[in-house]
mmCIF file of C-alpha atoms and ligand atoms in Angstrom:
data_model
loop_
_atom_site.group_PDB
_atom_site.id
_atom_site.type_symbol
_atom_site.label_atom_id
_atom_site.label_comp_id
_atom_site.label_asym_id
_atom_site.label_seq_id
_atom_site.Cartn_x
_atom_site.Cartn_y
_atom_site.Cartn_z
ATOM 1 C CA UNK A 1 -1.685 -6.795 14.200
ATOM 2 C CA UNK A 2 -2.886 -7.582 17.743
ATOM 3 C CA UNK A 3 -6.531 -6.886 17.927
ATOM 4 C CA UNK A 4 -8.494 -6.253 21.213
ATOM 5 C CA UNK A 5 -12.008 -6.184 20.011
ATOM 6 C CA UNK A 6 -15.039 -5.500 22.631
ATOM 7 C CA UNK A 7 -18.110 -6.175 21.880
ATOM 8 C CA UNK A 8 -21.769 -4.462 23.549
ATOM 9 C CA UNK A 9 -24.125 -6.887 23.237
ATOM 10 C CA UNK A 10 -23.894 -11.383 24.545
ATOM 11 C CA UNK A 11 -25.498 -12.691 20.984
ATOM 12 C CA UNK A 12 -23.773 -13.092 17.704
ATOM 13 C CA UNK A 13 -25.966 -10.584 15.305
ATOM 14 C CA UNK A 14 -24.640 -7.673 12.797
ATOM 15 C CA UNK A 15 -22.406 -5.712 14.693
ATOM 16 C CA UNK A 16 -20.678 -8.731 16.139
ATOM 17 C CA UNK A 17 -20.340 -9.595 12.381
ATOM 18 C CA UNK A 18 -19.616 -6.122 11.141
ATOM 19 C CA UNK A 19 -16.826 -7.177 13.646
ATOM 20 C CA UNK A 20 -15.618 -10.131 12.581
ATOM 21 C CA UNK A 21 -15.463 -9.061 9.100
ATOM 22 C CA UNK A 22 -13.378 -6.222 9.948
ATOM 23 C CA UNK A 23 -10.897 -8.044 12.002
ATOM 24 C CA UNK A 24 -10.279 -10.730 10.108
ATOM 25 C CA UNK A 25 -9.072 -8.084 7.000
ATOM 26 C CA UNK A 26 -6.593 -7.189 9.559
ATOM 27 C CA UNK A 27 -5.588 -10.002 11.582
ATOM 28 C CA UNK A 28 -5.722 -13.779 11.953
ATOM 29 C CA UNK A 29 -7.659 -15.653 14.197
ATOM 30 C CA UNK A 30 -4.699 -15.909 17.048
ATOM 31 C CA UNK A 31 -4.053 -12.089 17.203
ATOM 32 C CA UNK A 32 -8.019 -11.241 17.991
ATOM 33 C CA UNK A 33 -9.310 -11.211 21.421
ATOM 34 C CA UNK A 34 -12.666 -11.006 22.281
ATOM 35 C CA UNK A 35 -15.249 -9.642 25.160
ATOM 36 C CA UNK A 36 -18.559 -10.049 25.388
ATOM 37 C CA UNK A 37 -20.904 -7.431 27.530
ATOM 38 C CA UNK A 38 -22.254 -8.855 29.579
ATOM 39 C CA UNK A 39 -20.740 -12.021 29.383
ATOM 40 C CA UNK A 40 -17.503 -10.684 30.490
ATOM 41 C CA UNK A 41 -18.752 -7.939 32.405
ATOM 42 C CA UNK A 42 -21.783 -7.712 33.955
ATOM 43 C CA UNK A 43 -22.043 -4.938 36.155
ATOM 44 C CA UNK A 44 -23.121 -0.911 36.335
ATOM 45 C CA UNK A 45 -20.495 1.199 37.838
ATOM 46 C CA UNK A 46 -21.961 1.809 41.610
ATOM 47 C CA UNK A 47 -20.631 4.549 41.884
ATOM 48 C CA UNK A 48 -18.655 4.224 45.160
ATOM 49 C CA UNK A 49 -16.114 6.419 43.880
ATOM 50 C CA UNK A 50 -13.354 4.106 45.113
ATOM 51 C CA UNK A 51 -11.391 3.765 41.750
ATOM 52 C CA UNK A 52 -10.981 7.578 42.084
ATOM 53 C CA UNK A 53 -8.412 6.671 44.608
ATOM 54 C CA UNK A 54 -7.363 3.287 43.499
ATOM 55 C CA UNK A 55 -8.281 1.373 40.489
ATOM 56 C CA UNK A 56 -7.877 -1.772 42.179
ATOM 57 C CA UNK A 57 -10.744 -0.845 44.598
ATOM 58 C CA UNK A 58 -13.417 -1.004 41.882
ATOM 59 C CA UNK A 59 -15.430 -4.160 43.216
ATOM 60 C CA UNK A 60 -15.251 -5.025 39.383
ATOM 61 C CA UNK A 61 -11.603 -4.624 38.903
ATOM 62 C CA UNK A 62 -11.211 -8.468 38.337
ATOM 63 C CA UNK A 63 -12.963 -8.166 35.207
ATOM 64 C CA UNK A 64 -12.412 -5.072 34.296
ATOM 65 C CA UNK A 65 -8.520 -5.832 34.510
ATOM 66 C CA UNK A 66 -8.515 -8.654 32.005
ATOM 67 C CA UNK A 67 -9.979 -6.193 29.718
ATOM 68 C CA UNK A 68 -7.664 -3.314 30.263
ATOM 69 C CA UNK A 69 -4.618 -5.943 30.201
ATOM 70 C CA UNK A 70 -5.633 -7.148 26.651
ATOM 71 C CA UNK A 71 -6.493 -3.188 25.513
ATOM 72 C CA UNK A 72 -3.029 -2.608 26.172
ATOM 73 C CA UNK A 73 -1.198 -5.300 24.626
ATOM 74 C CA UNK A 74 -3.290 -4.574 20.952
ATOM 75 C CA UNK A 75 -2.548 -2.416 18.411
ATOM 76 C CA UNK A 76 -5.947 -2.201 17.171
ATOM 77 C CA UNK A 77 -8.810 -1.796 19.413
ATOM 78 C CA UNK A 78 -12.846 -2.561 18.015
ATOM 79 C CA UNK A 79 -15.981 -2.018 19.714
ATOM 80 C CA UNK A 80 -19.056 -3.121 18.022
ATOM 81 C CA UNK A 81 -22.609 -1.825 19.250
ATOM 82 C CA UNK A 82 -25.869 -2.353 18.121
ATOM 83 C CA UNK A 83 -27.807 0.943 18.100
ATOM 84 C CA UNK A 84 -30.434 1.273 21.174
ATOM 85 C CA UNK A 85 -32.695 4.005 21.390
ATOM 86 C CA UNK A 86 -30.042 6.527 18.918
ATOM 87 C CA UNK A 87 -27.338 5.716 21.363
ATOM 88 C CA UNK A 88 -24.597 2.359 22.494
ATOM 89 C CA UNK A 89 -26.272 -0.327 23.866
ATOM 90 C CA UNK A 90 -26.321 -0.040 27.567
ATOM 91 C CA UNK A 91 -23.707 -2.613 28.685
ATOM 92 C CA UNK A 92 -20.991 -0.724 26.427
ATOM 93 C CA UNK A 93 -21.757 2.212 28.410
ATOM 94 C CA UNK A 94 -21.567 0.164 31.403
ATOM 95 C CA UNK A 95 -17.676 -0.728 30.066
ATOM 96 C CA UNK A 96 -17.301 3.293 29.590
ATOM 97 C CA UNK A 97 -18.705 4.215 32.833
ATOM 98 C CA UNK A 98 -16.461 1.532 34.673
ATOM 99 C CA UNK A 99 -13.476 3.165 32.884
ATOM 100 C CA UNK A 100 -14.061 6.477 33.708
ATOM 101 C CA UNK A 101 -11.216 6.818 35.963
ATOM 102 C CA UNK A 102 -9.204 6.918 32.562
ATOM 103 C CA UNK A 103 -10.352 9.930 31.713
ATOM 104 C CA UNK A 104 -7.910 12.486 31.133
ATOM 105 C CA UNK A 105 -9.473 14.655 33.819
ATOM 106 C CA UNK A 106 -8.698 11.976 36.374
ATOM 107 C CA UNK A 107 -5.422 9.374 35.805
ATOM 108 C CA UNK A 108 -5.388 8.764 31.590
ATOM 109 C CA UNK A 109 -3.061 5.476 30.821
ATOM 110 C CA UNK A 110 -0.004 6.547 28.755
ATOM 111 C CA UNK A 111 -0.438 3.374 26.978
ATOM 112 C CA UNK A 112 -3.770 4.584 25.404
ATOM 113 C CA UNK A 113 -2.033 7.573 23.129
ATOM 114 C CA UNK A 114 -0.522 4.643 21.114
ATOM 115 C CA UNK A 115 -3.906 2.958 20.256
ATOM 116 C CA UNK A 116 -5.903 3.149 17.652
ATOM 117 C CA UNK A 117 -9.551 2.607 17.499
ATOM 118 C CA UNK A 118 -12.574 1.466 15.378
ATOM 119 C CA UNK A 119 -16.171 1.576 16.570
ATOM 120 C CA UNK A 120 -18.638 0.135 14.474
ATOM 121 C CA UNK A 121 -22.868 0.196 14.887
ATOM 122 C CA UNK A 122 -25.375 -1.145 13.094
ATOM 123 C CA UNK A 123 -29.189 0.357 13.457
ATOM 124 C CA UNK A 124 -32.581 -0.765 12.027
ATOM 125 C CA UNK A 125 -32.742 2.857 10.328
ATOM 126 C CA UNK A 126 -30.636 5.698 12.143
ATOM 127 C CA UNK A 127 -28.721 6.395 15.053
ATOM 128 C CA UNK A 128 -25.842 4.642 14.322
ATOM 129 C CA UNK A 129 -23.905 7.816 14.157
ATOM 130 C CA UNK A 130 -24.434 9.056 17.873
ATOM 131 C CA UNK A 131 -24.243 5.382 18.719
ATOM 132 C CA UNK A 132 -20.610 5.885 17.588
ATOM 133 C CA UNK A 133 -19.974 9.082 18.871
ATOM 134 C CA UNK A 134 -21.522 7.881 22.349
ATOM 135 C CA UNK A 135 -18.240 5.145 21.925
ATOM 136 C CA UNK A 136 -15.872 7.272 20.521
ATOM 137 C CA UNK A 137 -16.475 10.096 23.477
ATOM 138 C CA UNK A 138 -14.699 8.227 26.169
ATOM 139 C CA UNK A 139 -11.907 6.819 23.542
ATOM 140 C CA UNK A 140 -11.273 9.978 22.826
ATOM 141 C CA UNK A 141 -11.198 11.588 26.634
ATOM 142 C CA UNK A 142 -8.783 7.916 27.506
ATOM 143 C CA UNK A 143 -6.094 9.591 24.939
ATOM 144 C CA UNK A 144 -6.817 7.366 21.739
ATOM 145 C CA UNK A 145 -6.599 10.039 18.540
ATOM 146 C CA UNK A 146 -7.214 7.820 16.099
ATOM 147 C CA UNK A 147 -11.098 6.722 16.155
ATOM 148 C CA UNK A 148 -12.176 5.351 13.275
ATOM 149 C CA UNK A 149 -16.410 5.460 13.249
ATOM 150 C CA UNK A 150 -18.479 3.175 10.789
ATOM 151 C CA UNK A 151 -22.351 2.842 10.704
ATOM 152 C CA UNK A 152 -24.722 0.951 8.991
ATOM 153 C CA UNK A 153 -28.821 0.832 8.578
ATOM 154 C CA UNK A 154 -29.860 -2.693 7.594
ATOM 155 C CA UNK A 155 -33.148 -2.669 8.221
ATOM 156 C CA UNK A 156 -32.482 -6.072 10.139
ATOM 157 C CA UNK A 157 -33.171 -7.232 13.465
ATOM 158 C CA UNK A 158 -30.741 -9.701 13.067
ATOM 159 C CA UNK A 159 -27.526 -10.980 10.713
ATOM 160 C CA UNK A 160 -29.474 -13.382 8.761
ATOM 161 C CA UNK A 161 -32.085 -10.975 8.108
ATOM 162 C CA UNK A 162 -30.330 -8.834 6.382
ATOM 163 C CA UNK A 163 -30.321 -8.511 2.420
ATOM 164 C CA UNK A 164 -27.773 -9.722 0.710
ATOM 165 C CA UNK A 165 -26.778 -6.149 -1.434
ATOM 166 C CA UNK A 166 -26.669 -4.744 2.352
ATOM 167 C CA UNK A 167 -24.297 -7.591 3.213
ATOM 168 C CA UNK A 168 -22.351 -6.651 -0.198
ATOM 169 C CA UNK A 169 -21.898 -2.926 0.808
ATOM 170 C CA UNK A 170 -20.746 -3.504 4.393
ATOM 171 C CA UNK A 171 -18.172 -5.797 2.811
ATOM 172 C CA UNK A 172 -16.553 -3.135 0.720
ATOM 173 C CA UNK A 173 -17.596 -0.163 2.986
ATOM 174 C CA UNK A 174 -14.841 -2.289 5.723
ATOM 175 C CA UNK A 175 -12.290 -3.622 2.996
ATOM 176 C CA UNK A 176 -11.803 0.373 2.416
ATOM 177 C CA UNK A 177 -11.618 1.145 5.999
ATOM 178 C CA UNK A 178 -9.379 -2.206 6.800
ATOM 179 C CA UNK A 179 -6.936 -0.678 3.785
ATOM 180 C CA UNK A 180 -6.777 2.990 4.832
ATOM 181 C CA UNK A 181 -6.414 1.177 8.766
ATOM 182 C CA UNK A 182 -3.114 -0.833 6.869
ATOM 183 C CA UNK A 183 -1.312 2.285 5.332
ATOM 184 C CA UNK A 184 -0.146 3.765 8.875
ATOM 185 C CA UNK A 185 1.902 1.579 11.276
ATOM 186 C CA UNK A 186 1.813 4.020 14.191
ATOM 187 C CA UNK A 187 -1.121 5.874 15.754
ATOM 188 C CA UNK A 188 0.177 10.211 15.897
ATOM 189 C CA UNK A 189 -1.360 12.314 18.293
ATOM 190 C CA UNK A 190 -3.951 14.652 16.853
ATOM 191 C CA UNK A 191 -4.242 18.380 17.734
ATOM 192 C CA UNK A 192 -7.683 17.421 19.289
ATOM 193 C CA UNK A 193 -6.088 15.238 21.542
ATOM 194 C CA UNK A 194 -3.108 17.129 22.141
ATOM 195 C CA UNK A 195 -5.397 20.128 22.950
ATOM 196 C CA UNK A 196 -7.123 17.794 25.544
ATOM 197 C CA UNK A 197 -4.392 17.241 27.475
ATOM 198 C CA UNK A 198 -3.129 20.280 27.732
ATOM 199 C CA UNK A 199 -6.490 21.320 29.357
ATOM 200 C CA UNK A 200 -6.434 18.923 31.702
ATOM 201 C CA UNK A 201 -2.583 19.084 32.502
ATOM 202 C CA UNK A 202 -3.674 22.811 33.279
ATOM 203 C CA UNK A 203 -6.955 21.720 35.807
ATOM 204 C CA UNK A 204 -4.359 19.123 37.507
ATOM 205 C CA UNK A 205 -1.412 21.853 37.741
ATOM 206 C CA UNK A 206 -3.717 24.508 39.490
ATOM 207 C CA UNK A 207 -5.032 21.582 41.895
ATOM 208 C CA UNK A 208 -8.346 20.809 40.276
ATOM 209 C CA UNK A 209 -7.751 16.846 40.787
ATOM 210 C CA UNK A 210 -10.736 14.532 42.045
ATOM 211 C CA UNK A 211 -8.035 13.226 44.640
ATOM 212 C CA UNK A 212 -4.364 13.989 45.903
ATOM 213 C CA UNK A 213 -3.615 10.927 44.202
ATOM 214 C CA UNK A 214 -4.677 11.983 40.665
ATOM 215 C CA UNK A 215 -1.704 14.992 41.134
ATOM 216 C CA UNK A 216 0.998 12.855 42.172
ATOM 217 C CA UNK A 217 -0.368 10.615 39.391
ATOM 218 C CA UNK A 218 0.543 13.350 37.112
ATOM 219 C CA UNK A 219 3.675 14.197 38.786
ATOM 220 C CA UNK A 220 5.141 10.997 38.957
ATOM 221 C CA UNK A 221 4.675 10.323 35.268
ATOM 222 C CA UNK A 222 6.375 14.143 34.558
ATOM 223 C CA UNK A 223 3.077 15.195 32.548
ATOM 224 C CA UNK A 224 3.185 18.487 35.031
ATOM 225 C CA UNK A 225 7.094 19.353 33.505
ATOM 226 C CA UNK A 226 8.050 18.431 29.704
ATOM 227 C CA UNK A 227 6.965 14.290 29.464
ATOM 228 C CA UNK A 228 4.278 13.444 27.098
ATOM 229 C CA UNK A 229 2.429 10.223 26.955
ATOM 230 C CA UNK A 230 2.541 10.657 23.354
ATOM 231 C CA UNK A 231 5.687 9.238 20.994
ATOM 232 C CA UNK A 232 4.466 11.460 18.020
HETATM 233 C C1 LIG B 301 -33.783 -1.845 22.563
HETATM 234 C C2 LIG B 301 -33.577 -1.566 21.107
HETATM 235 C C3 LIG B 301 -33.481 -0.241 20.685
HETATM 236 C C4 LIG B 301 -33.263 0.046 19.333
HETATM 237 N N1 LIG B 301 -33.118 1.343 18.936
HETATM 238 C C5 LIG B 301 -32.875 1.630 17.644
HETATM 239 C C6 LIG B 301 -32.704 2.977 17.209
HETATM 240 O O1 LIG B 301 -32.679 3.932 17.986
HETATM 241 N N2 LIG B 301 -32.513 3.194 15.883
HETATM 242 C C7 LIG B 301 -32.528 2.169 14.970
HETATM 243 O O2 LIG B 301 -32.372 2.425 13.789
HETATM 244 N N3 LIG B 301 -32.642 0.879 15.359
HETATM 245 C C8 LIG B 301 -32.816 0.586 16.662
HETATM 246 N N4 LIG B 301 -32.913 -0.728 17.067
HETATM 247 C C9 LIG B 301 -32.669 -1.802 16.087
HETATM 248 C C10 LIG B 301 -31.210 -2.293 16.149
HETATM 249 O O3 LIG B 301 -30.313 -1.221 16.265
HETATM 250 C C11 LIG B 301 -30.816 -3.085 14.894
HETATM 251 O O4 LIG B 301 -31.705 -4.139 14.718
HETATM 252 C C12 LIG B 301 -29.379 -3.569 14.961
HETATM 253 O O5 LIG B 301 -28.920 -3.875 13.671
HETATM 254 C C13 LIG B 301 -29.244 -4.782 15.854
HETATM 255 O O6 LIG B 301 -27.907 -5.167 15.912
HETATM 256 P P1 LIG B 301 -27.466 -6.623 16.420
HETATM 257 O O7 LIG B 301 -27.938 -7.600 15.388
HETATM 258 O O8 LIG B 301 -25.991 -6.558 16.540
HETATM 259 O O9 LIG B 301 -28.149 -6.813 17.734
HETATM 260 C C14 LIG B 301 -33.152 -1.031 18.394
HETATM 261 C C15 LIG B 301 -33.293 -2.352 18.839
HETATM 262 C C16 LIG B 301 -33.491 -2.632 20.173
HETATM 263 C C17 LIG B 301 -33.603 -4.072 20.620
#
């Protein structure tokens, strides 16, 4: 299994091991590839509106391109955050925000409704969950049905600080989710997702596009008639 996994934060503390531990039940070391925020992209979205027209005009799109192009050759994709202030840490919502133009209200990737997702957050003592949710938002607006969310409190600002029965329980808390990731092969499209589109398809039918560009984006891909980006 091919495993894009992104992480929000430079250093190396629990969620990037939350991370590891649940891609390596999945995948060996030569299917995983890995970002770092900032490391691999450090920069706010401006914005200048440009990608609205044309990705490519996104000053960023050099980085933000490498991303996308190894998002869309996995099967799997992870995002690790730690939890900042009850919400993702602020460069993965710099990643989100410089994706925006793959929103389903503006030009979604058909590639996306074949991924499947796990975002994973570690807090001190709560907020993991809208952490997660703050992820799983855009995932879920790029076309991706099948977000998997796991949090943890571990009291910890950092991996080596944290007790070893919390250790323990994130280790079976992820073999669970790693095995219940292993039973399906293909990612379906959920009602939630399917409902999503059609709302949109709707807004860009009756002209309600950002852009000219975003309808013939539509057109040319036949999401106006009977195509679906979906398989299932
Ligand atoms: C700026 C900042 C904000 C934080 N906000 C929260 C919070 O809202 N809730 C919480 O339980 N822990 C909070 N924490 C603690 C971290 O979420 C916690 O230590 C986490 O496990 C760190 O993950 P890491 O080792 O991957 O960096 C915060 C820490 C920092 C540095």
């Amino acid at each position: 299994m091919n495993i894009t996994m992104i992480h929000g934060q430079n250093h190396k503390g629990s969620s990037y091991h939350m991370g590891r531990m649940m891609a390596q039940k999945l995948a060996g070391e030569e299917e995983i590839t890995e970002f770092f925020l900032l490391r691999d992209l450090n920069h706010f979205c401006t914005g200048c509106y440009r990608c609205i027209e044309d990705e490519t005009a996104c000053p960023f799109y050099a980085e933000k391109k490498l991303i996308l192009e190894a998002m869309e050759q996995s099967d799997l994709l992870i995002f690790t955050t730690p939890t900042y202030c009850m919400a993702p840490s602020a460069s993965m919502k710099a990643l989100l925000d410089l994706l925006f133009d793959c929103w389903m209200v503006h030009r979604p990737k058909a590639w996306m409704f074949q991924k499947r997702a796990v975002v994973l957050s570690t807090a001190a003592g709560g907020g993991s969950g809208a952490a997660i949710k703050g992820v799983r938002q855009s995932l879920r607006y790029w076309g991706v049905s099948d977000i998997k969310g796991y949090g943890a409190n571990l009291q910890a600002m950092n991996w080596e600080m944290v007790k070893e029965q919390n250790k323990q329980k994130v280790e079976r808390d992820l073999t669970r989710l790693a095995k219940r990731i292993k039973r399906k092969n293909f990612p379906k499209t959920g009602i939630k997702t399917r409902a999503l589109f059609f709302v949109m398809r709707g807004m860009h039918a009756a002209g309600w596009d950002s852009s000219p560009v975003e309808k013939r984006y539509w057109q040319e891909r036949g999401w106006l008639g009977k195509d679906r980006p979906w398989r299932w």
